[in-house]
Coordinates of C-alpha atoms in Angstrom, one line a residue:
M26 CA -12.6 19.7 -11.8
K27 CA -12.7 16.5 -9.9
D28 CA -8.9 16.1 -10.3
L29 CA -8.4 19.4 -8.4
K30 CA -9.5 17.8 -5.2
Y31 CA -5.9 17.3 -4.2
L32 CA -5.6 21.1 -3.8
A33 CA -7.1 20.3 -0.4
A34 CA -3.6 19.3 0.6
L35 CA -2.7 23.0 0.4
S36 CA -5.4 23.8 3.1
I37 CA -2.8 23.0 5.7
P38 CA -0.3 25.6 4.5
V39 CA -3.2 28.1 4.3
M40 CA -4.0 27.5 8.0
A41 CA -0.3 27.9 8.8
F42 CA -0.3 31.2 6.9
L43 CA -3.3 32.5 8.8
G44 CA -1.7 31.6 12.1
I45 CA 1.5 33.4 11.2
Y46 CA -0.4 36.5 9.9
F47 CA -2.9 36.9 12.8
K48 CA -0.7 35.5 15.6
G49 CA -2.3 35.2 19.0
F50 CA -4.2 32.0 19.5
F51 CA -4.5 31.7 15.7
V52 CA -1.0 30.1 15.8
F53 CA -2.7 26.9 16.9
L54 CA -5.1 26.9 14.0
T55 CA -3.0 24.4 12.0
P56 CA -2.7 21.7 14.8
F57 CA -6.4 22.1 15.5
Y58 CA -7.2 21.8 11.8
A59 CA -4.9 18.8 11.2
F60 CA -5.7 16.8 14.3
V61 CA -9.2 17.8 15.4
L62 CA -11.2 19.1 12.3
L63 CA -9.7 16.7 9.7
P64 CA -10.3 13.6 11.9
A65 CA -13.8 14.7 12.5
L66 CA -14.4 15.2 8.8
D67 CA -12.8 11.8 8.1
L68 CA -15.3 10.1 10.5
L69 CA -18.3 11.9 8.9
C70 CA -17.4 11.4 5.2
P71 CA -18.0 7.9 3.7
M72 CA -15.0 5.7 2.8
D73 CA -14.3 5.2 -0.9
P74 CA -12.7 1.8 -1.7
S75 CA -13.4 2.0 -5.4
N76 CA -10.6 1.7 -7.9
L77 CA -10.1 3.3 -11.3
S78 CA -10.8 1.6 -14.6
S79 CA -7.9 1.0 -17.0
E80 CA -9.2 3.8 -19.2
E81 CA -9.2 6.2 -16.2
V82 CA -5.7 5.1 -15.2
T83 CA -4.4 5.9 -18.7
N84 CA -6.0 9.3 -18.7
K85 CA -4.8 10.2 -15.2
L86 CA -1.2 9.2 -16.1
K87 CA -1.3 11.5 -19.2
N88 CA -2.6 14.4 -17.1
R89 CA 0.4 16.5 -16.0
L90 CA -1.9 18.4 -13.5
F91 CA -1.2 15.7 -10.9
D92 CA 2.6 16.3 -11.2
W93 CA 2.3 20.1 -11.0
L94 CA 0.1 19.8 -7.9
L95 CA 3.2 18.2 -6.3
Y96 CA 5.7 20.7 -7.6
L97 CA 3.6 23.6 -6.2
N98 CA 4.5 22.4 -2.7
V99 CA 8.1 23.5 -3.2
P100 CA 7.5 27.3 -3.3
V101 CA 4.7 26.9 -0.8
V102 CA 6.8 25.2 1.8
Y103 CA 9.8 27.4 1.4
G104 CA 7.7 30.5 1.3
L105 CA 6.0 29.7 4.5
V106 CA 9.3 28.8 6.3
L107 CA 10.8 32.2 5.2
Y108 CA 7.6 34.0 6.3
A109 CA 7.6 32.3 9.7
L110 CA 11.3 33.0 10.2
T111 CA 10.8 36.6 9.4
R112 CA 7.9 37.0 11.8
V113 CA 9.6 35.1 14.6
S114 CA 12.9 37.1 14.2
T115 CA 11.4 40.6 13.8
N116 CA 8.4 40.5 16.1
S117 CA 8.1 40.3 19.8
L118 CA 6.1 37.2 20.2
E119 CA 4.8 35.5 23.3
L120 CA 6.3 32.0 24.1
F121 CA 3.0 30.3 23.4
E122 CA 2.9 32.0 19.9
V123 CA 6.4 30.7 19.1
I124 CA 5.4 27.2 20.2
G125 CA 2.2 27.3 18.1
L126 CA 4.2 28.4 15.1
V127 CA 6.8 25.7 15.6
F128 CA 4.0 23.1 15.4
S129 CA 2.3 24.8 12.5
I130 CA 5.4 24.9 10.4
G131 CA 6.4 21.4 11.5
I132 CA 3.0 20.0 10.3
V133 CA 3.5 21.8 6.9
L134 CA 7.1 20.3 6.7
A135 CA 5.6 16.9 7.3
V136 CA 2.5 16.9 5.1
N137 CA 3.6 19.2 2.3
G138 CA 7.3 18.6 2.6
I139 CA 8.3 15.1 3.6
N140 CA 5.1 13.5 2.3
V141 CA 5.4 15.1 -1.2
A142 CA 9.2 14.4 -1.1
H143 CA 8.3 10.7 -0.6
E144 CA 6.2 10.7 -3.7
L145 CA 8.7 12.6 -5.8
G146 CA 11.6 10.4 -4.5
H147 CA 10.1 7.4 -6.3
R148 CA 10.0 9.1 -9.7
Q149 CA 12.4 8.3 -12.5
S150 CA 13.1 11.9 -13.4
S151 CA 16.2 13.3 -11.7
N152 CA 14.6 16.7 -11.7
E153 CA 11.6 15.4 -9.7
R154 CA 14.0 13.5 -7.3
F155 CA 15.9 16.8 -6.8
L156 CA 12.7 18.6 -5.8
G157 CA 11.9 15.8 -3.4
K158 CA 15.3 16.1 -1.7
A159 CA 14.8 19.9 -1.5
L160 CA 11.5 19.3 0.3
L161 CA 13.3 17.1 2.9
L162 CA 16.0 19.7 3.7
P163 CA 14.0 21.9 6.2
S164 CA 13.2 18.8 8.2
F165 CA 16.9 17.6 8.2
Y166 CA 15.7 14.3 6.8
M167 CA 17.4 14.2 3.4
H168 CA 18.8 10.8 4.3
F169 CA 15.2 9.6 4.1
Y170 CA 15.6 9.4 0.3
I171 CA 18.3 6.8 0.6
E172 CA 17.0 4.7 3.5
H173 CA 13.4 4.7 2.2
N174 CA 14.1 3.8 -1.4
F175 CA 17.0 1.4 -0.8
G176 CA 16.2 0.1 2.7
H177 CA 12.6 0.4 3.7
H178 CA 11.1 -0.9 0.5
L179 CA 13.4 -3.9 0.7
H180 CA 12.9 -4.7 4.4
A181 CA 9.4 -3.4 5.2
A182 CA 7.4 -5.6 7.6
T183 CA 10.6 -7.3 8.9
P184 CA 12.6 -6.9 12.1
E185 CA 15.4 -5.5 9.9
D186 CA 13.4 -2.5 9.0
P187 CA 13.7 0.5 11.3
A188 CA 10.5 2.0 9.9
T189 CA 8.3 -1.0 10.8
A190 CA 6.9 -0.7 14.4
R191 CA 6.9 -3.9 16.4
Y192 CA 3.8 -5.4 17.9
N193 CA 3.1 -3.7 21.3
Q194 CA 5.8 -1.0 20.7
T195 CA 4.7 2.5 21.7
V196 CA 5.0 5.3 19.3
Y197 CA 7.2 7.2 21.7
S198 CA 9.7 4.3 21.7
F199 CA 9.4 4.1 17.9
W200 CA 10.3 7.8 17.5
F201 CA 13.8 7.0 18.9
T202 CA 14.4 3.6 17.4
S203 CA 13.3 4.5 13.9
T204 CA 15.0 7.9 13.8
F205 CA 18.4 6.7 14.9
R206 CA 18.3 3.3 13.1
Q207 CA 17.3 4.9 9.8
Y208 CA 20.1 7.4 9.9
I209 CA 22.7 4.7 10.7
N210 CA 21.2 2.5 7.9
S211 CA 21.4 5.4 5.5
W212 CA 25.2 5.6 5.9
K213 CA 25.5 1.8 5.6
I214 CA 23.5 1.8 2.4
Q215 CA 25.4 4.8 1.0
N216 CA 28.7 3.1 1.7
T217 CA 27.5 -0.1 0.0
L218 CA 26.4 2.0 -3.1
L219 CA 29.8 3.7 -3.2
K220 CA 31.7 0.4 -3.1
N221 CA 29.4 -1.2 -5.7
N222 CA 30.2 1.6 -8.0
K223 CA 33.9 1.7 -7.1
N224 CA 33.7 5.1 -5.5
T225 CA 35.4 6.3 -2.4
F226 CA 33.9 7.9 0.6
F227 CA 35.0 11.4 -0.6
S228 CA 33.4 10.9 -4.0
V229 CA 31.0 13.5 -5.3
K230 CA 28.6 10.5 -5.5
N231 CA 28.4 10.4 -1.7
D232 CA 24.9 11.8 -1.3
M233 CA 24.9 11.4 2.5
F234 CA 27.9 13.7 2.7
W235 CA 26.2 16.3 0.5
F236 CA 23.0 16.0 2.5
L237 CA 24.9 16.9 5.6
V238 CA 26.6 19.9 3.9
F239 CA 23.3 21.2 2.5
Q240 CA 21.5 21.0 5.9
L241 CA 24.4 22.6 7.7
C242 CA 24.5 25.4 5.1
Y243 CA 20.7 25.9 5.6
L244 CA 21.2 26.3 9.3
V245 CA 24.1 28.7 8.8
L246 CA 22.0 30.9 6.5
V247 CA 19.1 30.9 8.9
L248 CA 21.5 32.0 11.7
V249 CA 23.0 34.8 9.6
F250 CA 19.7 36.2 8.3
F251 CA 17.4 35.5 11.2
G252 CA 19.6 35.2 14.3
T253 CA 19.6 32.8 17.1
I254 CA 15.8 32.8 17.6
G255 CA 15.4 32.0 13.9
L256 CA 17.9 29.1 14.2
L257 CA 16.2 27.6 17.2
F258 CA 12.8 28.0 15.5
A259 CA 14.1 26.3 12.3
I260 CA 15.6 23.4 14.3
A261 CA 12.4 22.9 16.4
S262 CA 10.1 23.0 13.4
G263 CA 12.3 20.5 11.6
I264 CA 12.2 18.1 14.5
V265 CA 8.4 18.4 14.7
G266 CA 8.3 17.6 10.9
F267 CA 10.3 14.4 11.1
I268 CA 8.6 13.2 14.3
M269 CA 5.3 13.5 12.4
L270 CA 6.8 11.5 9.6
E271 CA 7.8 8.8 12.1
T272 CA 4.3 8.8 13.5
V273 CA 3.0 8.0 10.1
N274 CA 5.7 5.3 9.7
Y275 CA 4.5 3.9 13.0
I276 CA 0.9 3.4 11.9
E277 CA 1.7 2.3 8.3
H278 CA 3.2 -1.1 9.2
Y279 CA 2.5 -1.5 12.9
G280 CA 2.7 -5.2 14.0
L281 CA 2.8 -6.6 10.5
L282 CA 5.4 -9.2 9.6
R283 CA 6.4 -11.0 6.4
L284 CA 7.0 -14.7 6.4
K285 CA 10.6 -15.9 6.5
L286 CA 11.2 -18.6 3.9
P287 CA 13.3 -21.8 4.4
S288 CA 16.0 -20.1 2.3
G289 CA 16.4 -17.4 4.9
R290 CA 14.9 -14.7 2.7
Y291 CA 11.5 -13.1 3.3
E292 CA 8.5 -13.5 1.2
R293 CA 7.8 -10.7 -1.4
V294 CA 6.2 -7.6 0.0
R295 CA 2.5 -7.9 -0.7
E296 CA -0.7 -6.0 -0.1
I297 CA -1.1 -7.6 3.4
H298 CA 2.1 -6.0 4.7
S299 CA 0.9 -2.4 5.1
W300 CA -2.1 -0.8 6.8
N301 CA -4.6 0.7 4.3
S302 CA -7.2 3.4 4.8
N303 CA -9.9 4.5 2.3
H304 CA -11.1 7.4 4.4
A305 CA -11.7 10.1 1.9
I306 CA -10.3 13.2 3.7
G307 CA -7.0 11.5 4.6
R308 CA -6.6 10.2 1.1
I309 CA -6.9 13.6 -0.5
V310 CA -4.9 15.7 2.0
L311 CA -2.0 13.2 2.0
Y312 CA -1.9 12.5 -1.8
E313 CA -3.2 9.0 -1.4
L314 CA -0.5 8.0 1.0
T315 CA -3.1 6.1 2.9
R316 CA -3.3 3.5 0.1
H317 CA 0.0 2.4 1.3
S318 CA -0.4 -1.3 0.4
D319 CA -0.4 -0.7 -3.3
H320 CA 2.5 1.8 -3.0
H321 CA 4.6 -1.0 -1.5
Y322 CA 3.3 -3.5 -4.0
K323 CA 4.6 -1.3 -6.8
S324 CA 6.5 1.7 -5.6
S325 CA 6.8 3.3 -9.1
K326 CA 3.0 3.8 -9.2
K327 CA 2.0 7.5 -9.1
Y328 CA -0.3 8.6 -6.3
Q329 CA -3.4 9.3 -8.4
I330 CA -3.7 5.7 -9.6
L331 CA -3.1 3.7 -6.4
N332 CA -5.6 0.9 -5.8
S333 CA -7.3 -0.5 -2.7
Y334 CA -7.1 -4.2 -2.1
E335 CA -9.6 -6.3 -0.1
D336 CA -6.8 -8.4 1.3
S337 CA -5.0 -5.4 2.8
P338 CA -5.4 -4.9 6.6
Q339 CA -7.7 -1.9 7.0
M340 CA -7.4 0.8 9.6
P341 CA -10.6 1.6 11.4
Y342 CA -9.9 5.3 11.0
G343 CA -8.1 7.6 8.7
Y344 CA -4.5 8.5 9.0
P345 CA -5.1 11.8 10.9
T346 CA -7.2 10.1 13.5
S347 CA -4.9 7.1 13.7
M348 CA -1.9 9.4 14.4
V349 CA -3.8 11.0 17.3
L350 CA -4.8 7.5 18.7
S351 CA -1.2 6.4 18.5
L352 CA -0.3 9.0 21.1
F353 CA -2.3 7.1 23.6
P354 CA -0.7 3.6 23.6
P355 CA -3.3 1.7 25.7
L356 CA -6.1 2.9 23.5
W357 CA -4.0 2.2 20.3
F358 CA -3.2 -1.3 21.4
K359 CA -6.8 -2.0 22.4
I360 CA -8.0 -0.9 18.9
M361 CA -5.2 -2.2 16.7
N362 CA -3.8 -5.3 18.3
K363 CA -6.9 -7.4 17.5
R364 CA -6.7 -6.3 13.9
V365 CA -3.1 -7.6 13.4
P366 CA -3.5 -10.9 11.5
R367 CA -3.1 -13.8 13.9
E368 CA -0.6 -15.6 11.7
M369 CA 1.7 -12.6 12.0
I370 CA 1.5 -12.6 15.8
S371 CA 2.3 -16.4 15.6
R372 CA 5.5 -15.6 13.7
L373 CA 6.4 -13.1 16.4
V374 CA 5.8 -15.7 19.1
F375 CA 7.9 -18.2 17.3
S376 CA 10.8 -15.9 16.6
S377 CA 10.9 -14.3 20.0
G378 CA 10.4 -17.4 22.1
L379 CA 8.0 -15.5 24.4
P380 CA 4.6 -16.9 25.4
F381 CA 1.7 -15.3 23.4
E382 CA 0.3 -13.5 26.5
K383 CA 3.6 -11.6 26.9
L384 CA 3.3 -10.0 23.5

Protein backbone atom coordinates (compact mmCIF):
# COMPACT_ATOMS: atom_id res chain seq x y z
CA MET A 1 0.00 0.00 0.00
CA LYS A 2 2.91 2.33 0.69
CA ASP A 3 3.85 2.24 -3.00
CA LEU A 4 0.43 3.64 -3.91
CA LYS A 5 1.41 6.99 -2.41
CA TYR A 6 2.24 8.23 -5.93
CA LEU A 7 -1.45 8.11 -6.74
CA ALA A 8 -1.42 11.47 -4.97
CA ALA A 9 -0.11 12.91 -8.25
CA LEU A 10 -3.58 12.27 -9.67
CA SER A 11 -5.11 14.58 -7.05
CA ILE A 12 -4.32 17.49 -9.38
CA PRO A 13 -6.38 16.08 -12.30
CA VAL A 14 -9.15 15.32 -9.79
CA MET A 15 -9.22 18.98 -8.76
CA ALA A 16 -9.28 20.02 -12.41
CA PHE A 17 -12.19 17.65 -13.08
CA LEU A 18 -14.16 19.13 -10.18
CA GLY A 19 -13.50 22.62 -11.50
CA ILE A 20 -14.71 21.69 -14.99
CA TYR A 21 -17.78 19.92 -13.65
CA PHE A 22 -18.99 22.47 -11.10
CA LYS A 23 -17.75 25.60 -12.93
CA GLY A 24 -18.19 28.95 -11.17
CA PHE A 25 -15.38 29.73 -8.76
CA PHE A 26 -14.55 26.02 -8.58
CA VAL A 27 -12.53 26.57 -11.78
CA PHE A 28 -9.79 28.03 -9.55
CA LEU A 29 -9.71 24.94 -7.33
CA THR A 30 -6.66 23.49 -9.12
CA PRO A 31 -4.46 26.62 -8.86
CA PHE A 32 -5.49 27.00 -5.20
CA TYR A 33 -4.72 23.35 -4.50
CA ALA A 34 -1.38 23.37 -6.34
CA PHE A 35 0.02 26.68 -5.11
CA VAL A 36 -1.67 27.29 -1.75
CA LEU A 37 -2.74 24.00 -0.17
CA LEU A 38 0.17 21.83 -1.35
CA PRO A 39 2.81 24.37 -0.24
CA ALA A 40 1.09 24.61 3.15
CA LEU A 41 1.13 20.82 3.48
CA ASP A 42 4.77 20.74 2.37
CA LEU A 43 5.67 23.11 5.20
CA LEU A 44 3.72 21.12 7.78
CA CYS A 45 4.94 17.64 6.80
CA PRO A 46 8.44 16.57 7.87
CA MET A 47 11.16 16.15 5.26
CA ASP A 48 12.34 12.66 4.42
CA PRO A 49 16.03 12.49 3.39
CA SER A 50 16.25 8.72 3.82
CA ASN A 51 17.38 6.46 0.97
CA LEU A 52 16.36 2.93 0.07
CA SER A 53 18.43 -0.12 0.94
CA SER A 54 19.85 -2.22 -1.91
CA GLU A 55 17.18 -4.85 -1.26
CA GLU A 56 14.41 -2.25 -1.42
CA VAL A 57 15.83 -0.87 -4.67
CA THR A 58 15.79 -4.34 -6.23
CA ASN A 59 12.18 -4.93 -5.17
CA LYS A 60 10.98 -1.56 -6.42
CA LEU A 61 12.64 -2.05 -9.79
CA LYS A 62 10.86 -5.37 -10.18
CA ASN A 63 7.48 -3.88 -9.28
CA ARG A 64 5.70 -2.81 -12.48
CA LEU A 65 3.19 -0.80 -10.46
CA PHE A 66 5.52 2.21 -10.61
CA ASP A 67 5.50 2.10 -14.40
CA TRP A 68 1.74 1.73 -14.67
CA LEU A 69 1.27 4.71 -12.35
CA LEU A 70 3.03 6.74 -15.05
CA TYR A 71 1.14 5.22 -17.97
CA LEU A 72 -2.16 6.03 -16.28
CA ASN A 73 -1.47 9.71 -16.83
CA VAL A 74 -1.90 9.40 -20.60
CA PRO A 75 -5.68 8.71 -20.60
CA VAL A 76 -6.13 11.04 -17.63
CA VAL A 77 -4.47 14.01 -19.34
CA TYR A 78 -6.13 13.52 -22.71
CA GLY A 79 -9.48 12.76 -21.11
CA LEU A 80 -9.38 16.00 -19.13
CA VAL A 81 -8.32 18.03 -22.15
CA LEU A 82 -11.24 16.65 -24.18
CA TYR A 83 -13.67 17.20 -21.31
CA ALA A 84 -12.51 20.80 -20.86
CA LEU A 85 -12.69 21.51 -24.60
CA THR A 86 -16.23 20.11 -24.71
CA ARG A 87 -17.38 22.25 -21.80
CA VAL A 88 -15.72 25.41 -23.10
CA SER A 89 -17.09 25.01 -26.62
CA THR A 90 -20.65 23.95 -25.74
CA ASN A 91 -21.37 26.02 -22.62
CA SER A 92 -21.79 29.73 -22.16
CA LEU A 93 -19.04 30.40 -19.64
CA GLU A 94 -18.04 33.64 -17.99
CA LEU A 95 -14.59 34.97 -18.88
CA PHE A 96 -13.28 34.27 -15.38
CA GLU A 97 -14.42 30.64 -15.71
CA VAL A 98 -12.53 30.21 -18.97
CA ILE A 99 -9.42 31.77 -17.42
CA GLY A 100 -9.69 29.47 -14.41
CA LEU A 101 -10.03 26.42 -16.65
CA VAL A 102 -7.04 27.51 -18.74
CA PHE A 103 -4.86 27.55 -15.63
CA SER A 104 -6.36 24.32 -14.32
CA ILE A 105 -5.70 22.37 -17.51
CA GLY A 106 -2.31 24.07 -17.89
CA ILE A 107 -1.29 22.82 -14.45
CA VAL A 108 -2.39 19.29 -15.36
CA LEU A 109 -0.43 19.48 -18.63
CA ALA A 110 2.67 20.48 -16.66
CA VAL A 111 2.47 18.09 -13.70
CA ASN A 112 0.82 15.03 -15.23
CA GLY A 113 1.89 15.74 -18.79
CA ILE A 114 5.37 17.22 -19.15
CA ASN A 115 6.67 15.96 -15.80
CA VAL A 116 5.64 12.36 -16.55
CA ALA A 117 6.88 12.75 -20.13
CA HIS A 118 10.25 13.75 -18.70
CA GLU A 119 10.44 10.50 -16.75
CA LEU A 120 9.29 8.34 -19.66
CA GLY A 121 11.61 10.14 -22.08
CA HIS A 122 14.61 8.69 -20.24
CA ARG A 123 13.41 5.10 -20.58
CA GLN A 124 15.04 2.60 -22.91
CA SER A 125 11.74 1.23 -24.25
CA SER A 126 10.55 2.91 -27.45
CA ASN A 127 6.93 2.39 -26.34
CA GLU A 128 7.55 4.33 -23.14
CA ARG A 129 9.32 7.10 -25.02
CA PHE A 130 6.34 7.25 -27.41
CA LEU A 131 3.98 7.75 -24.46
CA GLY A 132 6.27 10.47 -23.15
CA LYS A 133 6.20 12.33 -26.47
CA ALA A 134 2.40 11.99 -26.58
CA LEU A 135 2.18 13.68 -23.18
CA LEU A 136 4.25 16.61 -24.48
CA LEU A 137 1.96 17.24 -27.47
CA PRO A 138 -0.86 19.26 -25.79
CA SER A 139 1.76 21.66 -24.40
CA PHE A 140 3.42 22.09 -27.81
CA TYR A 141 6.70 21.04 -26.21
CA MET A 142 7.57 17.84 -28.04
CA HIS A 143 11.00 19.30 -28.83
CA PHE A 144 11.69 19.03 -25.08
CA TYR A 145 12.44 15.34 -25.62
CA ILE A 146 15.39 16.17 -27.89
CA GLU A 147 16.76 19.23 -26.11
CA HIS A 148 16.44 17.72 -22.64
CA ASN A 149 18.00 14.34 -23.41
CA PHE A 150 20.70 15.44 -25.85
CA GLY A 151 21.26 19.01 -24.69
CA HIS A 152 20.32 19.74 -21.10
CA HIS A 153 21.86 16.62 -19.58
CA LEU A 154 25.10 17.41 -21.36
CA HIS A 155 25.25 21.14 -20.60
CA ALA A 156 23.36 21.49 -17.28
CA ALA A 157 24.83 24.07 -14.91
CA THR A 158 26.82 25.78 -17.67
CA PRO A 159 26.20 29.01 -19.63
CA GLU A 160 25.62 26.86 -22.72
CA ASP A 161 22.46 25.38 -21.18
CA PRO A 162 19.22 27.33 -21.88
CA ALA A 163 17.48 25.51 -19.01
CA THR A 164 19.95 26.68 -16.35
CA ALA A 165 18.95 30.02 -14.81
CA ARG A 166 21.76 32.48 -14.26
CA TYR A 167 22.54 33.96 -10.86
CA ASN A 168 20.26 37.01 -10.33
CA GLN A 169 18.18 36.22 -13.42
CA THR A 170 14.45 36.64 -12.80
CA VAL A 171 12.03 33.88 -13.62
CA TYR A 172 10.24 36.20 -16.05
CA SER A 173 13.40 36.77 -18.07
CA PHE A 174 14.12 33.04 -17.89
CA TRP A 175 10.74 32.13 -19.40
CA PHE A 176 11.75 33.89 -22.61
CA THR A 177 15.44 32.96 -22.80
CA SER A 178 14.89 29.30 -21.96
CA THR A 179 11.83 28.81 -24.16
CA PHE A 180 13.35 30.28 -27.32
CA ARG A 181 16.89 28.99 -26.81
CA GLN A 182 15.66 25.46 -26.13
CA TYR A 183 13.61 25.42 -29.32
CA ILE A 184 16.52 26.70 -31.41
CA ASN A 185 18.88 24.21 -29.73
CA SER A 186 16.46 21.38 -30.48
CA TRP A 187 16.72 22.07 -34.22
CA LYS A 188 20.53 22.29 -33.99
CA ILE A 189 20.70 18.99 -32.13
CA GLN A 190 18.30 17.38 -34.60
CA ASN A 191 20.38 18.51 -37.57
CA THR A 192 23.52 17.12 -35.92
CA LEU A 193 21.84 13.79 -35.27
CA LEU A 194 20.67 13.62 -38.89
CA LYS A 195 24.15 14.37 -40.24
CA ASN A 196 25.81 11.87 -37.91
CA ASN A 197 23.47 9.17 -39.23
CA LYS A 198 23.84 10.37 -42.84
CA ASN A 199 20.19 11.40 -43.09
CA THR A 200 18.85 14.48 -44.86
CA PHE A 201 16.54 17.13 -43.42
CA PHE A 202 13.55 15.51 -45.15
CA SER A 203 14.32 12.09 -43.69
CA VAL A 204 11.60 10.26 -41.75
CA LYS A 205 14.14 10.32 -38.91
CA ASN A 206 13.68 14.08 -38.53
CA ASP A 207 11.73 14.04 -35.27
CA MET A 208 11.55 17.83 -35.06
CA PHE A 209 9.70 17.92 -38.37
CA TRP A 210 7.23 15.28 -37.19
CA PHE A 211 6.74 17.05 -33.87
CA LEU A 212 5.74 20.17 -35.79
CA VAL A 213 3.32 18.19 -37.98
CA PHE A 214 1.70 16.39 -35.03
CA GLN A 215 1.21 19.58 -33.04
CA LEU A 216 -0.30 21.40 -36.02
CA CYS A 217 -2.61 18.45 -36.65
CA TYR A 218 -3.68 18.57 -33.01
CA LEU A 219 -4.62 22.24 -33.36
CA VAL A 220 -6.46 21.62 -36.63
CA LEU A 221 -8.49 18.83 -35.03
CA VAL A 222 -9.32 21.05 -32.07
CA LEU A 223 -10.46 23.81 -34.43
CA VAL A 224 -12.61 21.41 -36.49
CA PHE A 225 -14.34 19.77 -33.54
CA PHE A 226 -14.39 22.57 -30.95
CA GLY A 227 -14.27 25.77 -32.97
CA THR A 228 -12.29 28.94 -32.47
CA ILE A 229 -12.96 29.12 -28.72
CA GLY A 230 -11.66 25.57 -28.36
CA LEU A 231 -8.55 26.42 -30.37
CA LEU A 232 -7.78 29.49 -28.26
CA PHE A 233 -8.39 27.48 -25.10
CA ALA A 234 -6.03 24.70 -26.24
CA ILE A 235 -3.30 27.20 -27.14
CA ALA A 236 -3.62 29.12 -23.87
CA SER A 237 -3.61 25.92 -21.77
CA GLY A 238 -0.54 24.64 -23.58
CA ILE A 239 1.30 27.90 -22.95
CA VAL A 240 0.48 27.74 -19.24
CA GLY A 241 1.74 24.15 -19.24
CA PHE A 242 5.16 24.90 -20.68
CA ILE A 243 5.58 28.10 -18.65
CA MET A 244 5.10 25.99 -15.55
CA LEU A 245 7.77 23.61 -16.86
CA GLU A 246 10.14 26.53 -17.35
CA THR A 247 9.42 27.71 -13.81
CA VAL A 248 10.49 24.28 -12.57
CA ASN A 249 13.59 24.46 -14.78
CA TYR A 250 14.32 27.84 -13.21
CA ILE A 251 14.40 26.55 -9.64
CA GLU A 252 16.19 23.28 -10.44
CA HIS A 253 19.57 24.75 -11.36
CA TYR A 254 19.32 28.43 -10.39
CA GLY A 255 22.77 30.02 -10.04
CA LEU A 256 24.70 26.73 -10.09
CA LEU A 257 27.80 26.42 -12.29
CA ARG A 258 30.13 23.56 -13.15
CA LEU A 259 33.88 24.13 -13.12
CA LYS A 260 35.51 24.64 -16.52
CA LEU A 261 38.67 22.53 -16.75
CA PRO A 262 41.99 23.63 -18.36
CA SER A 263 41.08 21.43 -21.34
CA GLY A 264 38.11 23.69 -22.05
CA ARG A 265 35.61 21.00 -21.06
CA TYR A 266 33.40 21.17 -18.00
CA GLU A 267 33.67 18.88 -15.02
CA ARG A 268 31.27 15.98 -14.93
CA VAL A 269 27.75 16.72 -13.70
CA ARG A 270 27.64 15.86 -10.02
CA GLU A 271 25.15 15.97 -7.18
CA ILE A 272 26.17 19.57 -6.37
CA HIS A 273 24.86 20.91 -9.69
CA SER A 274 21.11 20.65 -9.04
CA TRP A 275 18.90 21.93 -6.24
CA ASN A 276 17.41 19.13 -4.20
CA SER A 277 14.30 18.98 -2.02
CA ASN A 278 13.24 16.24 0.36
CA HIS A 279 9.91 17.81 1.26
CA ALA A 280 7.51 14.87 1.26
CA ILE A 281 4.47 16.31 -0.52
CA GLY A 282 6.39 17.73 -3.46
CA ARG A 283 8.32 14.48 -3.84
CA ILE A 284 5.16 12.39 -4.12
CA VAL A 285 3.06 14.69 -6.30
CA LEU A 286 5.94 15.24 -8.74
CA TYR A 287 7.12 11.62 -8.93
CA GLU A 288 10.38 12.39 -7.11
CA LEU A 289 11.38 15.13 -9.55
CA THR A 290 12.59 17.06 -6.51
CA ARG A 291 15.46 14.60 -6.08
CA HIS A 292 16.90 16.19 -9.15
CA SER A 293 20.55 15.85 -8.21
CA ASP A 294 20.48 12.07 -8.41
CA HIS A 295 18.50 12.24 -11.65
CA HIS A 296 21.31 14.23 -13.27
CA TYR A 297 23.96 12.04 -11.70
CA LYS A 298 22.41 9.01 -13.41
CA SER A 299 19.52 9.91 -15.72
CA SER A 300 18.55 6.29 -16.40
CA LYS A 301 17.50 5.82 -12.76
CA LYS A 302 13.76 5.35 -12.32
CA TYR A 303 11.94 7.83 -10.13
CA GLN A 304 11.06 5.38 -7.34
CA ILE A 305 14.73 4.68 -6.45
CA LEU A 306 16.28 8.15 -6.61
CA ASN A 307 18.56 9.03 -3.72
CA SER A 308 19.21 12.13 -1.67
CA TYR A 309 22.81 13.33 -1.25
CA GLU A 310 24.15 15.39 1.64
CA ASP A 311 26.41 17.29 -0.77
CA SER A 312 23.49 18.48 -2.91
CA PRO A 313 22.43 22.10 -2.39
CA GLN A 314 19.13 21.92 -0.56
CA MET A 315 16.12 24.10 -1.22
CA PRO A 316 14.62 25.58 1.95
CA TYR A 317 11.13 24.73 0.68
CA GLY A 318 9.46 22.18 -1.55
CA TYR A 319 9.08 22.67 -5.28
CA PRO A 320 5.47 24.00 -5.15
CA THR A 321 6.45 26.65 -2.59
CA SER A 322 9.66 27.49 -4.44
CA MET A 323 7.74 28.02 -7.68
CA VAL A 324 5.52 30.56 -5.95
CA LEU A 325 8.54 32.31 -4.39
CA SER A 326 10.25 32.58 -7.78
CA LEU A 327 7.40 34.80 -8.95
CA PHE A 328 8.63 37.44 -6.48
CA PRO A 329 12.26 38.04 -7.59
CA PRO A 330 13.43 40.21 -4.65
CA LEU A 331 12.18 37.60 -2.18
CA TRP A 332 13.59 34.75 -4.24
CA PHE A 333 17.04 36.38 -4.47
CA LYS A 334 17.04 37.16 -0.75
CA ILE A 335 16.33 33.52 0.13
CA MET A 336 18.29 31.68 -2.55
CA ASN A 337 21.35 33.79 -3.38
CA LYS A 338 22.96 33.13 -0.02
CA ARG A 339 22.49 29.39 -0.59
CA VAL A 340 24.35 29.33 -3.90
CA PRO A 341 27.83 27.88 -3.15
CA ARG A 342 30.38 30.70 -2.91
CA GLU A 343 32.83 28.99 -5.25
CA MET A 344 30.19 28.97 -7.99
CA ILE A 345 29.63 32.71 -7.61
CA SER A 346 33.42 33.16 -7.77
CA ARG A 347 33.44 31.37 -11.12
CA LEU A 348 30.73 33.72 -12.32
CA VAL A 349 32.74 36.75 -11.18
CA PHE A 350 35.83 35.47 -12.96
CA SER A 351 34.04 34.61 -16.23
CA SER A 352 31.98 37.82 -16.36
CA GLY A 353 34.64 40.27 -15.28
CA LEU A 354 32.08 42.06 -13.11
CA PRO A 355 32.78 42.99 -9.48
CA PHE A 356 31.12 40.69 -6.95
CA GLU A 357 28.65 43.30 -5.74
CA LYS A 358 27.26 43.69 -9.29
CA LEU A 359 26.13 40.06 -9.44
